[in-house]
Amino acid sequence: MVGVRANKAHRDERFALIVLVTCSGIFVVAIALILGFLAFSGTRLFFHDHVSPFEFLFSTNWDGLGGHFGAAPFIVGSLIATGFAILVGGPLGVAIGVFFSELAPKRVADAMKPAIEVLVGIPSVVYGWLGLTVLVPLIGSIFHTGGDGLLAAGIVLSIMILPTVISLSEDALRVVPDSMREGSAALGATRWETISRVLVPSAKSGLAVAVILGIARAIGETLAVQLVLGNAPVFVTSLLRPASALTSEIVMDMGDAPDGTAFQHALFSMAFLLLLIAMGLILLIRFALRKRT
Amino acid sequence: MIQTPDATSLHDKMNVVDLDVFYGNFQAIKKGNLAVPDHRVMALIGPSGCGKSTFIRALNRMHDLTPGARVEGTITLDGTDIYAPDIDPVTVRHRIGMVFQRPNPFPKSIFENVVYGPKIHGEKNAKRLLEIAEKSLRAAALWDEVKDRLNRSALDLSGGQQQRLCIARVLAVEPEVILMDEPASALDPIATSKIEDLIGELKKKYTVIIVTHSMQQAARISDFTTFFLLGELIEVGTTSDIFTRPKDKRTEDYITGRYG
Ligand SMILES: Nc1ncnc2c1ncn2[C@@H]1O[C@H](COP(=O)(O)OP(=O)(O)OP(=O)(O)O)[C@@H](O)[C@H]1O
Ligand SMILES: [Mg+2]
């Protein structure tokens, strides 16, 4: 009897293991295929059409139909818009997350939590639309310009990543055990000292994930950026002038680039580059955290 | 009010008068009165759930951190009411340190753990901080075990070492009173006896109040003992009196093992 039961348990375990291994196997293969496809298509511009990577990365001359593939305006546009969002939305989001987790009255924090989680799920077109109808005219009237440009895109992206960063930072701090708060308080630390010297360092990998996911959302964002950026394929000279980003430019040009042409390959290169930038930023943050411990 | 016998010649470091502690509507401590003699070890004993932790946490205003906890009555340190409106709880906790049941080192290096308190209280001099670290770790009988790896993470230490590190961390801020809530309950017998020896040393410089589940431990290390039952302080006396000739029937029942 016992032997039979043990056997059955053993079989169930084997079965569960096979299912898990199969699922993760499929996942890994799918990811590898996507990466492989992007890497292949993204480098055809250089290997097949013999455009120099140097031109692609540093030239500002973009004329897909005329055979000029300088993507520098979009690369810089994407980096500025994303950088703006990280520098503004990142710290602000973490600060608000800390506030809700540590300082706000529990009732307020509990009421805000679902509200913020709803904001995370709002489609980006809504942020873009609000940006276009409210923010762009506002910037325009303050600076006497058209209003669209990288400043508008940076602000829209900052606001868009805020709920993600707030919500995840708050979670990261809440899982720090109360024994840390008590241990610090019992040594005569103020609430602020406890937060800055114990809680934030204890939660730092969780906080890094919050910021990384914010970055991931910002760098890949297309619609919201496209709506407020003005979409001029020219090199950035001012945050207040129409510009373009990698994501928005791919969408703008997609319809005009026939299959198999260098133009289409250039768009693939831009998609591949987006992936590399995102990965680079994430590795950078992981590395910065590693070094500090 | 319960008087501490033999304490007439001793200065009272802390005085608790008519202490009530509530969690919401639940009253966990009922009209608690206790005089804590200076430079002695006071043990708090009693069955699980009788309010020992609740009581000791009132002594350094730890309940300020617990939502829903309410403290009424008077607690004085050298005659000053620590709950008076003009008293900053942060300065109270600076003078009254606390060691918890589970070792709770910060996820930092051993060194950073020890100098955490001195640093937040304004000590910046690196040489001075190193001196404080060595002195505190020596006093906590941990120096020899960690002196070569002060920059390693405190989380790599064993449980007993972590608890002595937490004691060193408290000593580094030079409090006057040290509260310990079952500091050895998560430790093995060898680590426990190290902590017990340490407590014997500590009373030379500090007033120690310790919660313990073990009556043998209370008998070994304390000068005075308070017996708790269901939120009440039933009896206070010298440890030898409490264990050999308790006045209250309930104390006797507990000592002789009738409460489990
Ligand atoms: N945060 C809290 N909220 C509500 N009730 C609590 C809280 N902490 C403790 N209590 C209750 O207060 C009473 C006393 O608890 P306390 O932790 O002080 O007991 P204790 O004597 O330390 O027990 P133990 O020996 O098990 O540690 C118990 O009935 C407990 O359930
Ligand atoms: Mg307890």
Coordinates of C-alpha atoms and ligand atoms in Angstrom, one line a residue:
Chain A
M1 CA 0.0 0.0 0.0
V2 CA 2.6 2.5 1.1
G3 CA 4.8 1.5 -1.7
V4 CA 2.1 2.2 -4.3
R5 CA 1.4 5.6 -2.8
A6 CA 5.0 6.5 -2.8
N7 CA 5.2 5.4 -6.4
K8 CA 2.3 7.6 -7.4
A9 CA 3.7 10.6 -5.6
H10 CA 6.9 9.9 -7.4
R11 CA 5.2 9.8 -10.7
D12 CA 3.2 13.0 -10.0
E13 CA 6.5 14.7 -9.2
R14 CA 8.1 13.5 -12.4
F15 CA 5.1 14.7 -14.4
A16 CA 5.2 18.2 -12.8
L17 CA 8.9 18.4 -13.5
I18 CA 8.4 17.5 -17.2
V19 CA 5.6 20.1 -17.6
L20 CA 7.8 22.8 -16.0
V21 CA 10.9 22.0 -18.0
T22 CA 8.8 21.9 -21.2
C23 CA 7.2 25.3 -20.5
S24 CA 10.4 27.0 -19.7
G25 CA 12.0 25.3 -22.7
I26 CA 9.3 26.7 -25.0
F27 CA 9.8 30.1 -23.4
V28 CA 13.5 30.1 -23.9
V29 CA 13.3 28.9 -27.5
A30 CA 10.7 31.6 -28.3
I31 CA 12.9 34.4 -26.8
A32 CA 15.9 33.0 -28.6
L33 CA 14.0 33.0 -31.9
I34 CA 12.8 36.6 -31.4
L35 CA 16.3 37.8 -30.5
G36 CA 17.8 35.8 -33.4
F37 CA 15.3 37.2 -35.9
L38 CA 15.9 40.8 -34.7
A39 CA 19.6 40.3 -34.7
F40 CA 19.5 38.9 -38.2
S41 CA 17.1 41.5 -39.7
G42 CA 18.7 44.3 -37.7
T43 CA 22.1 43.7 -39.2
R44 CA 21.1 43.1 -42.8
L45 CA 21.4 46.8 -43.4
F46 CA 25.2 46.4 -42.8
F47 CA 25.9 43.0 -44.3
H48 CA 23.4 42.9 -47.2
D49 CA 23.0 46.5 -48.1
H50 CA 26.5 47.5 -47.1
V51 CA 25.6 50.7 -45.3
S52 CA 28.3 51.4 -42.7
P53 CA 27.2 51.1 -39.1
F54 CA 29.1 54.3 -38.5
E55 CA 26.7 56.1 -40.9
F56 CA 23.7 54.5 -39.3
L57 CA 24.8 55.5 -35.8
F58 CA 26.3 58.9 -36.3
S59 CA 24.9 60.5 -39.5
T60 CA 21.9 62.8 -39.1
N61 CA 20.9 62.5 -42.7
W62 CA 17.7 60.4 -42.8
D63 CA 16.0 59.9 -46.1
G64 CA 14.8 56.3 -46.4
L65 CA 13.6 56.5 -50.0
G66 CA 16.7 58.5 -51.1
G67 CA 19.0 55.9 -49.6
H68 CA 20.3 57.8 -46.6
F69 CA 20.1 56.0 -43.3
G70 CA 21.5 58.2 -40.5
A71 CA 19.5 57.3 -37.4
A72 CA 21.4 59.6 -35.0
P73 CA 18.4 62.0 -34.6
F74 CA 16.2 59.2 -33.5
I75 CA 18.8 57.6 -31.2
V76 CA 19.5 60.9 -29.5
G77 CA 15.7 61.6 -29.4
S78 CA 15.0 58.3 -27.7
L79 CA 17.9 58.7 -25.2
I80 CA 16.9 62.2 -24.2
A81 CA 13.2 61.4 -23.8
T82 CA 13.9 58.2 -21.8
G83 CA 16.7 59.8 -19.8
F84 CA 14.4 62.7 -18.9
A85 CA 11.8 60.2 -17.8
I86 CA 14.3 58.2 -15.7
L87 CA 15.8 61.3 -14.1
V88 CA 12.5 62.9 -13.3
G89 CA 10.1 60.0 -13.0
G90 CA 12.5 57.6 -11.3
P91 CA 13.5 59.5 -8.2
L92 CA 10.0 61.1 -7.9
G93 CA 8.4 57.7 -8.2
V94 CA 10.7 56.1 -5.6
A95 CA 10.1 59.1 -3.3
I96 CA 6.3 58.8 -3.6
G97 CA 6.6 55.1 -3.0
V98 CA 8.6 55.7 0.1
F99 CA 6.1 58.2 1.3
F100 CA 3.1 55.8 0.8
S101 CA 5.0 52.9 2.5
E102 CA 6.6 54.7 5.4
L103 CA 5.1 58.1 6.1
A104 CA 1.5 58.3 4.9
P105 CA -1.2 57.3 7.4
K106 CA -2.1 53.7 6.7
R107 CA -5.6 54.5 5.6
V108 CA -4.4 57.0 3.0
A109 CA -1.8 54.5 1.7
D110 CA -4.4 51.7 1.5
A111 CA -6.8 53.8 -0.4
M112 CA -4.2 55.0 -2.8
K113 CA -2.7 51.6 -3.6
P114 CA -5.5 50.3 -5.9
A115 CA -5.8 53.8 -7.5
I116 CA -2.1 53.7 -8.5
E117 CA -2.4 50.1 -9.7
V118 CA -5.3 51.2 -12.0
L119 CA -3.1 54.0 -13.4
V120 CA -0.4 51.4 -14.2
G121 CA -2.8 49.8 -16.6
I122 CA -4.0 52.9 -18.4
P123 CA -3.2 52.5 -22.1
S124 CA -0.4 54.8 -23.3
V125 CA -2.7 56.4 -25.9
V126 CA -4.5 58.1 -23.0
Y127 CA -1.3 59.6 -21.7
G128 CA -0.4 60.7 -25.2
W129 CA -3.8 62.1 -25.9
L130 CA -3.7 64.1 -22.6
G131 CA -0.2 65.2 -23.5
L132 CA -1.4 66.4 -26.9
T133 CA -4.5 68.3 -25.7
V134 CA -3.2 69.7 -22.4
L135 CA 0.5 69.6 -22.1
V136 CA 1.5 70.6 -25.6
P137 CA -0.6 73.8 -25.7
L138 CA 0.6 74.6 -22.2
I139 CA 4.3 74.3 -23.2
G140 CA 3.5 76.2 -26.4
S141 CA 2.0 79.1 -24.6
I142 CA 4.7 79.3 -22.0
F143 CA 7.6 79.2 -24.4
H144 CA 5.8 80.7 -27.5
T145 CA 6.5 77.6 -29.6
G146 CA 4.4 74.9 -31.2
G147 CA 4.7 73.0 -27.8
D148 CA 5.6 69.6 -29.3
G149 CA 9.1 68.3 -28.8
L150 CA 11.3 66.4 -26.4
L151 CA 10.2 68.4 -23.4
A152 CA 6.6 67.3 -23.9
A153 CA 7.6 63.7 -24.6
G154 CA 9.9 63.6 -21.5
I155 CA 7.1 64.9 -19.3
V156 CA 4.5 62.6 -20.7
L157 CA 6.9 59.6 -20.2
S158 CA 7.8 60.7 -16.7
I159 CA 4.1 60.8 -15.8
M160 CA 3.5 57.5 -17.6
I161 CA 6.1 55.6 -15.7
L162 CA 5.3 57.1 -12.3
P163 CA 2.5 54.7 -11.3
T164 CA 4.7 51.7 -12.2
V165 CA 7.7 53.1 -10.2
I166 CA 5.5 54.2 -7.3
S167 CA 3.7 50.9 -7.0
L168 CA 6.8 48.7 -7.2
S169 CA 8.8 50.9 -4.9
E170 CA 6.1 50.8 -2.3
D171 CA 6.0 47.0 -2.6
A172 CA 9.8 46.8 -2.3
L173 CA 9.8 48.8 0.9
R174 CA 6.8 47.0 2.4
V175 CA 8.6 43.7 2.3
V176 CA 11.5 45.0 4.4
P177 CA 10.7 43.4 7.7
D178 CA 9.5 45.5 10.6
S179 CA 12.4 44.2 12.7
M180 CA 14.6 46.6 10.6
R181 CA 12.4 49.6 11.4
E182 CA 12.4 48.6 15.1
G183 CA 16.1 47.8 15.3
S184 CA 16.9 51.2 13.9
A185 CA 14.4 53.1 16.0
A186 CA 15.7 51.3 19.1
L187 CA 19.1 52.8 18.5
G188 CA 17.7 56.3 18.6
A189 CA 17.3 56.9 14.9
T190 CA 14.6 59.3 13.6
R191 CA 12.1 58.1 11.0
W192 CA 14.0 59.8 8.3
E193 CA 17.3 58.2 9.3
T194 CA 15.7 54.8 9.3
I195 CA 14.3 55.4 5.9
S196 CA 17.4 56.7 4.3
R197 CA 20.0 54.5 6.0
V198 CA 18.3 51.2 6.5
L199 CA 15.1 50.8 4.6
V200 CA 16.1 52.2 1.2
P201 CA 19.4 50.3 1.2
S202 CA 17.6 47.1 2.3
A203 CA 15.1 47.5 -0.5
K204 CA 17.5 48.6 -3.1
S205 CA 17.3 45.6 -5.5
G206 CA 13.5 45.9 -5.4
L207 CA 13.8 49.7 -6.0
A208 CA 16.1 49.0 -8.9
V209 CA 13.5 46.7 -10.4
A210 CA 11.0 49.4 -10.1
V211 CA 13.1 51.9 -11.9
I212 CA 14.2 49.3 -14.5
L213 CA 10.6 48.5 -15.4
G214 CA 9.9 52.2 -15.6
I215 CA 12.8 52.5 -18.1
A216 CA 11.6 49.6 -20.0
R217 CA 8.2 51.1 -20.3
A218 CA 9.7 54.5 -21.3
I219 CA 12.2 53.4 -23.9
G220 CA 9.7 51.2 -25.7
E221 CA 6.8 53.7 -25.6
T222 CA 5.7 54.6 -29.1
L223 CA 2.2 56.1 -29.2
A224 CA 2.4 58.5 -26.4
V225 CA 5.7 59.8 -27.7
Q226 CA 4.6 60.0 -31.2
L227 CA 1.6 62.1 -30.3
V228 CA 3.6 64.9 -28.6
L229 CA 6.9 64.8 -30.3
G230 CA 6.1 66.5 -33.6
N231 CA 7.9 63.8 -35.5
A232 CA 10.5 65.8 -37.5
P233 CA 13.3 63.5 -38.6
V234 CA 15.9 66.2 -37.8
F235 CA 18.7 66.3 -35.2
V236 CA 17.7 67.7 -31.8
T237 CA 18.6 71.3 -31.4
S238 CA 16.2 72.2 -28.6
L239 CA 13.8 70.4 -26.3
L240 CA 11.1 72.7 -27.5
R241 CA 11.3 71.8 -31.2
P242 CA 9.7 68.9 -33.0
A243 CA 11.9 65.8 -33.0
S244 CA 11.6 62.1 -33.4
A245 CA 12.5 58.9 -31.6
L246 CA 13.4 55.4 -32.6
T247 CA 10.0 54.0 -31.8
S248 CA 7.9 56.7 -33.3
E249 CA 10.1 56.9 -36.5
I250 CA 9.7 53.1 -37.1
V251 CA 5.9 53.6 -37.0
M252 CA 6.0 56.7 -39.2
D253 CA 8.1 55.0 -41.9
M254 CA 6.8 51.4 -41.7
G255 CA 4.2 51.9 -44.4
D256 CA 6.6 53.5 -46.8
A257 CA 9.4 50.9 -46.6
P258 CA 8.8 48.0 -49.0
D259 CA 9.8 44.4 -48.0
G260 CA 13.4 43.5 -48.6
T261 CA 14.6 47.0 -49.2
A262 CA 17.5 48.7 -47.4
F263 CA 14.9 51.2 -46.0
Q264 CA 13.0 48.3 -44.3
H265 CA 16.3 46.8 -43.0
A266 CA 17.2 50.2 -41.5
L267 CA 14.0 50.2 -39.6
F268 CA 14.8 46.7 -38.3
S269 CA 18.2 48.0 -37.3
M270 CA 16.5 50.7 -35.3
A271 CA 14.3 48.0 -33.5
F272 CA 17.4 46.0 -32.8
L273 CA 19.1 49.0 -31.4
L274 CA 16.2 49.7 -29.1
L275 CA 16.6 46.3 -27.7
L276 CA 20.3 46.8 -27.2
I277 CA 19.8 50.2 -25.5
A278 CA 17.2 48.7 -23.1
M279 CA 19.4 45.8 -22.3
G280 CA 22.4 48.1 -21.8
L281 CA 20.5 50.4 -19.4
I282 CA 19.3 47.4 -17.4
L283 CA 22.8 45.9 -17.1
L284 CA 24.2 49.3 -16.2
I285 CA 21.8 49.6 -13.2
R286 CA 22.4 46.0 -12.1
F287 CA 26.2 46.6 -12.3
A288 CA 25.9 49.9 -10.4
L289 CA 24.1 48.0 -7.6
R290 CA 26.4 45.1 -7.6
K291 CA 29.4 47.3 -7.0
R292 CA 28.0 49.0 -4.0
T293 CA 27.6 45.8 -2.0
Chain B
M1 CA 1.8 49.6 44.4
I2 CA 4.2 46.7 44.5
Q3 CA 7.5 47.7 46.2
T4 CA 10.8 46.2 45.2
P5 CA 12.1 44.6 48.4
D6 CA 15.7 45.4 49.2
A7 CA 15.6 48.2 46.8
T8 CA 15.4 51.0 49.4
S9 CA 19.1 51.4 49.4
L10 CA 19.2 51.4 45.6
H11 CA 18.5 54.3 43.3
D12 CA 15.5 53.5 41.0
K13 CA 16.6 54.0 37.4
M14 CA 13.1 53.6 36.0
N15 CA 9.7 53.8 37.6
V16 CA 6.5 52.6 36.1
V17 CA 3.3 53.8 37.7
D18 CA -0.2 52.6 36.8
L19 CA 0.7 51.5 33.3
D20 CA -2.1 50.5 30.9
V21 CA -1.3 49.3 27.4
F22 CA -4.1 48.7 24.9
Y23 CA -4.1 47.2 21.4
G24 CA -7.3 48.7 20.0
N25 CA -9.9 47.7 22.6
F26 CA -7.8 44.9 24.1
Q27 CA -6.0 45.7 27.3
A28 CA -2.7 43.9 27.3
I29 CA -1.2 45.5 30.5
K30 CA -3.4 46.4 33.4
K31 CA -2.2 49.0 36.0
G32 CA 1.4 47.8 36.0
N33 CA 3.7 49.2 38.7
L34 CA 7.4 48.6 38.9
A35 CA 10.5 50.2 40.2
V36 CA 13.7 49.2 38.3
P37 CA 16.9 49.5 40.5
D38 CA 19.9 51.0 38.9
H39 CA 22.8 48.8 37.8
R40 CA 20.9 45.6 38.4
V41 CA 19.4 42.9 36.2
M42 CA 15.6 42.7 36.3
A43 CA 14.0 39.6 34.8
L44 CA 10.4 39.6 33.6
I45 CA 8.9 36.1 33.6
G46 CA 5.4 34.7 33.0
P47 CA 3.5 32.4 30.6
S48 CA 3.3 33.1 26.9
G49 CA 0.9 36.0 26.0
C50 CA 0.9 37.5 29.5
G51 CA 2.2 40.8 28.3
K52 CA 6.0 40.7 28.9
S53 CA 6.9 42.0 25.5
T54 CA 4.1 44.6 25.6
F55 CA 5.5 45.8 28.9
I56 CA 9.1 46.0 27.9
R57 CA 8.2 47.8 24.6
A58 CA 6.5 50.5 26.6
L59 CA 9.7 51.3 28.4
N60 CA 11.4 52.7 25.3
R61 CA 8.3 54.0 23.5
M62 CA 8.4 51.2 20.9
H63 CA 4.7 51.2 20.9
D64 CA 4.9 54.6 19.1
L65 CA 5.6 52.5 16.0
T66 CA 2.7 50.1 16.4
P67 CA -0.5 51.2 14.8
G68 CA -3.4 50.8 17.2
A69 CA -1.2 50.5 20.4
R70 CA -2.0 53.0 23.2
V71 CA 0.0 53.6 26.4
E72 CA -1.4 55.2 29.5
G73 CA 0.2 55.9 32.9
T74 CA 3.6 57.2 33.8
I75 CA 7.0 55.8 33.1
T76 CA 10.0 57.8 34.4
L77 CA 13.7 57.6 33.6
D78 CA 15.8 59.2 36.4
G79 CA 12.6 60.9 37.5
T80 CA 11.7 62.4 34.1
D81 CA 8.5 61.2 32.4
I82 CA 9.5 59.7 29.1
Y83 CA 5.9 60.1 27.7
A84 CA 5.7 63.8 28.5
P85 CA 4.6 65.9 25.5
D86 CA 7.9 67.8 25.3
I87 CA 10.0 64.6 25.3
D88 CA 11.3 63.4 21.9
P89 CA 10.9 59.6 21.7
V90 CA 14.2 59.5 19.7
T91 CA 16.2 60.8 22.7
V92 CA 14.4 58.3 25.0
R93 CA 15.5 55.4 22.7
H94 CA 19.0 56.8 22.6
R95 CA 19.2 56.4 26.4
I96 CA 17.2 53.2 26.6
G97 CA 18.5 50.6 24.1
M98 CA 16.8 47.4 23.0
V99 CA 17.8 43.9 21.9
F100 CA 15.1 41.9 20.2
Q101 CA 14.1 38.2 20.3
R102 CA 15.3 37.5 16.8
P103 CA 18.7 38.9 15.9
N104 CA 18.0 41.8 13.5
P105 CA 21.3 43.0 12.0
F106 CA 21.0 45.4 9.2
P107 CA 22.0 44.1 5.7
K108 CA 25.3 46.0 6.0
S109 CA 28.8 45.1 7.0
I110 CA 29.6 44.1 10.6
F111 CA 31.4 47.4 11.1
E112 CA 28.5 49.4 9.6
N113 CA 26.1 47.7 12.0
V114 CA 28.1 48.6 15.1
V115 CA 28.7 52.2 14.1
Y116 CA 25.2 52.8 12.9
G117 CA 24.1 54.4 16.1
P118 CA 27.2 56.6 16.7
K119 CA 27.0 57.7 13.1
I120 CA 23.4 58.9 13.2
H121 CA 24.2 60.6 16.5
G122 CA 26.9 62.7 14.7
E123 CA 30.2 60.9 15.1
K124 CA 32.1 61.3 11.8
N125 CA 35.7 60.7 12.7
A126 CA 36.8 57.4 11.1
K127 CA 39.4 56.7 13.8
R128 CA 36.9 57.3 16.6
L129 CA 34.3 55.1 14.9
L130 CA 36.8 52.3 14.6
E131 CA 37.6 52.6 18.3
I132 CA 33.9 52.6 19.2
A133 CA 33.4 49.5 17.1
E134 CA 36.3 47.6 18.7
K135 CA 35.2 48.6 22.2
S136 CA 31.6 47.6 21.6
L137 CA 32.5 44.3 19.9
R138 CA 34.9 43.5 22.8
A139 CA 32.2 44.3 25.3
A140 CA 29.8 42.0 23.5
A141 CA 32.4 39.2 23.4
L142 CA 32.5 39.2 19.6
W143 CA 35.7 41.0 18.7
D144 CA 38.0 38.0 18.5
E145 CA 35.6 36.2 16.2
V146 CA 35.0 39.1 13.7
K147 CA 38.1 41.3 13.9
D148 CA 39.4 40.0 10.6
R149 CA 36.2 40.4 8.7
L150 CA 34.7 43.7 9.9
N151 CA 33.7 44.5 6.3
R152 CA 31.9 41.3 5.6
S153 CA 28.1 41.2 5.6
A154 CA 26.6 40.8 9.1
L155 CA 24.1 38.4 7.6
D156 CA 26.9 35.9 7.1
L157 CA 27.3 35.5 10.9
S158 CA 25.7 32.7 12.9
G159 CA 22.6 33.4 14.9
G160 CA 24.4 33.7 18.1
Q161 CA 27.0 36.0 16.6
Q162 CA 24.3 38.1 15.1
Q163 CA 22.7 38.5 18.4
R164 CA 25.9 39.5 20.1
L165 CA 26.4 42.0 17.2
C166 CA 23.0 43.4 18.0
I167 CA 24.1 43.8 21.6
A168 CA 27.3 45.5 20.4
R169 CA 25.3 47.8 18.3
V170 CA 23.3 48.9 21.3
L171 CA 26.4 49.3 23.5
A172 CA 27.9 51.5 20.8
V173 CA 25.4 54.2 21.5
E174 CA 26.1 54.1 25.2
P175 CA 22.6 53.8 26.6
E176 CA 21.9 53.8 30.3
V177 CA 19.3 51.1 30.2
I178 CA 19.3 48.0 28.0
L179 CA 16.0 46.2 27.4
M180 CA 16.2 42.6 26.1
D181 CA 13.2 40.7 24.9
E182 CA 14.1 37.0 25.1
P183 CA 17.5 37.6 23.6
A184 CA 18.6 34.0 23.7
S185 CA 15.4 32.2 22.7
A186 CA 16.5 31.7 19.1
L187 CA 19.9 30.5 20.1
D188 CA 21.6 27.1 20.9
P189 CA 22.9 26.4 24.5
I190 CA 26.5 27.5 23.8
A191 CA 25.4 30.8 22.3
T192 CA 22.9 31.2 25.1
S193 CA 25.5 30.8 27.8
K194 CA 27.7 33.4 26.1
I195 CA 24.9 35.9 26.1
E196 CA 24.2 35.1 29.8
D197 CA 27.8 35.7 30.8
L198 CA 27.6 38.9 28.9
I199 CA 24.6 40.1 30.8
G200 CA 26.5 39.5 34.0
E201 CA 29.1 41.9 32.7
L202 CA 26.7 44.5 31.4
K203 CA 25.1 45.3 34.8
K204 CA 28.4 46.8 35.9
K205 CA 27.7 49.7 33.5
Y206 CA 24.1 49.5 32.7
T207 CA 20.7 48.7 34.0
V208 CA 19.3 45.6 32.3
I209 CA 15.7 44.5 32.0
I210 CA 15.3 41.1 30.4
V211 CA 12.3 39.1 29.3
T212 CA 12.9 35.4 29.5
H213 CA 10.9 32.2 29.1
S214 CA 13.4 30.2 31.0
M215 CA 13.1 30.3 34.8
Q216 CA 16.6 28.8 35.1
Q217 CA 17.9 31.6 33.0
A218 CA 16.1 34.2 35.2
A219 CA 17.6 32.5 38.3
R220 CA 21.1 32.5 36.8
I221 CA 21.3 36.0 35.6
S222 CA 18.9 38.3 37.4
D223 CA 19.0 40.2 40.7
F224 CA 15.3 40.9 40.7
T225 CA 12.3 39.2 39.1
T226 CA 8.8 40.3 38.2
F227 CA 6.1 37.7 37.5
F228 CA 3.4 38.5 35.0
L229 CA 0.1 36.9 34.5
L230 CA -2.7 37.9 32.1
G231 CA -1.5 41.4 31.8
E232 CA -0.9 42.0 35.5
L233 CA 2.3 42.3 37.4
I234 CA 1.6 39.8 40.1
E235 CA 4.7 39.9 42.2
V236 CA 8.1 41.6 42.3
G237 CA 11.0 40.6 44.4
T238 CA 14.6 39.6 44.6
T239 CA 15.2 36.7 42.4
S240 CA 16.0 34.4 45.3
D241 CA 12.8 35.4 47.1
I242 CA 10.6 34.9 44.0
F243 CA 12.1 31.4 43.4
T244 CA 12.3 30.2 47.0
R245 CA 9.5 31.9 48.9
P246 CA 7.0 33.5 46.6
K247 CA 4.3 35.4 48.4
D248 CA 1.6 35.0 45.8
K249 CA -0.1 31.6 45.2
R250 CA -0.1 32.2 41.5
T251 CA 3.7 32.9 41.4
E252 CA 4.2 29.7 43.3
D253 CA 2.1 27.8 40.9
Y254 CA 4.1 29.1 38.0
I255 CA 7.4 28.5 39.6
T256 CA 6.5 25.0 40.4
G257 CA 5.4 24.4 36.9
R258 CA 1.7 24.3 37.3
Y259 CA 1.1 26.8 34.4
G260 CA 3.4 25.1 31.9
Ligands
LIG1 N1 0.3 44.2 17.9 C1 -0.6 43.6 18.6 N2 -1.9 43.8 18.3 C2 -2.9 43.2 19.1 N3 -2.7 42.4 20.1 C3 -1.4 42.1 20.4 C4 -0.3 42.7 19.7 N4 0.9 42.3 20.3 C5 0.5 41.5 21.3 N5 -0.8 41.4 21.4 C6 -1.6 40.6 22.4 O1 -1.2 41.2 23.7 C7 -1.1 40.1 24.6 C8 0.3 40.1 25.2 O2 1.3 39.9 24.2 P1 2.8 39.9 24.4 O3 3.5 39.7 23.1 O4 3.2 41.1 25.2 O5 3.0 38.6 25.4 P2 4.4 38.0 25.9 O6 4.3 37.8 27.3 O7 5.6 38.7 25.3 O8 4.3 36.5 25.2 P3 5.5 35.6 24.7 O9 6.1 35.0 25.9 O10 4.8 34.6 23.9 O11 6.4 36.4 23.9 C9 -1.3 38.8 23.9 O12 -2.7 38.4 24.2 C10 -1.2 39.2 22.4 O13 -2.0 38.4 21.6
MG2 MG 7.1 38.2 23.9

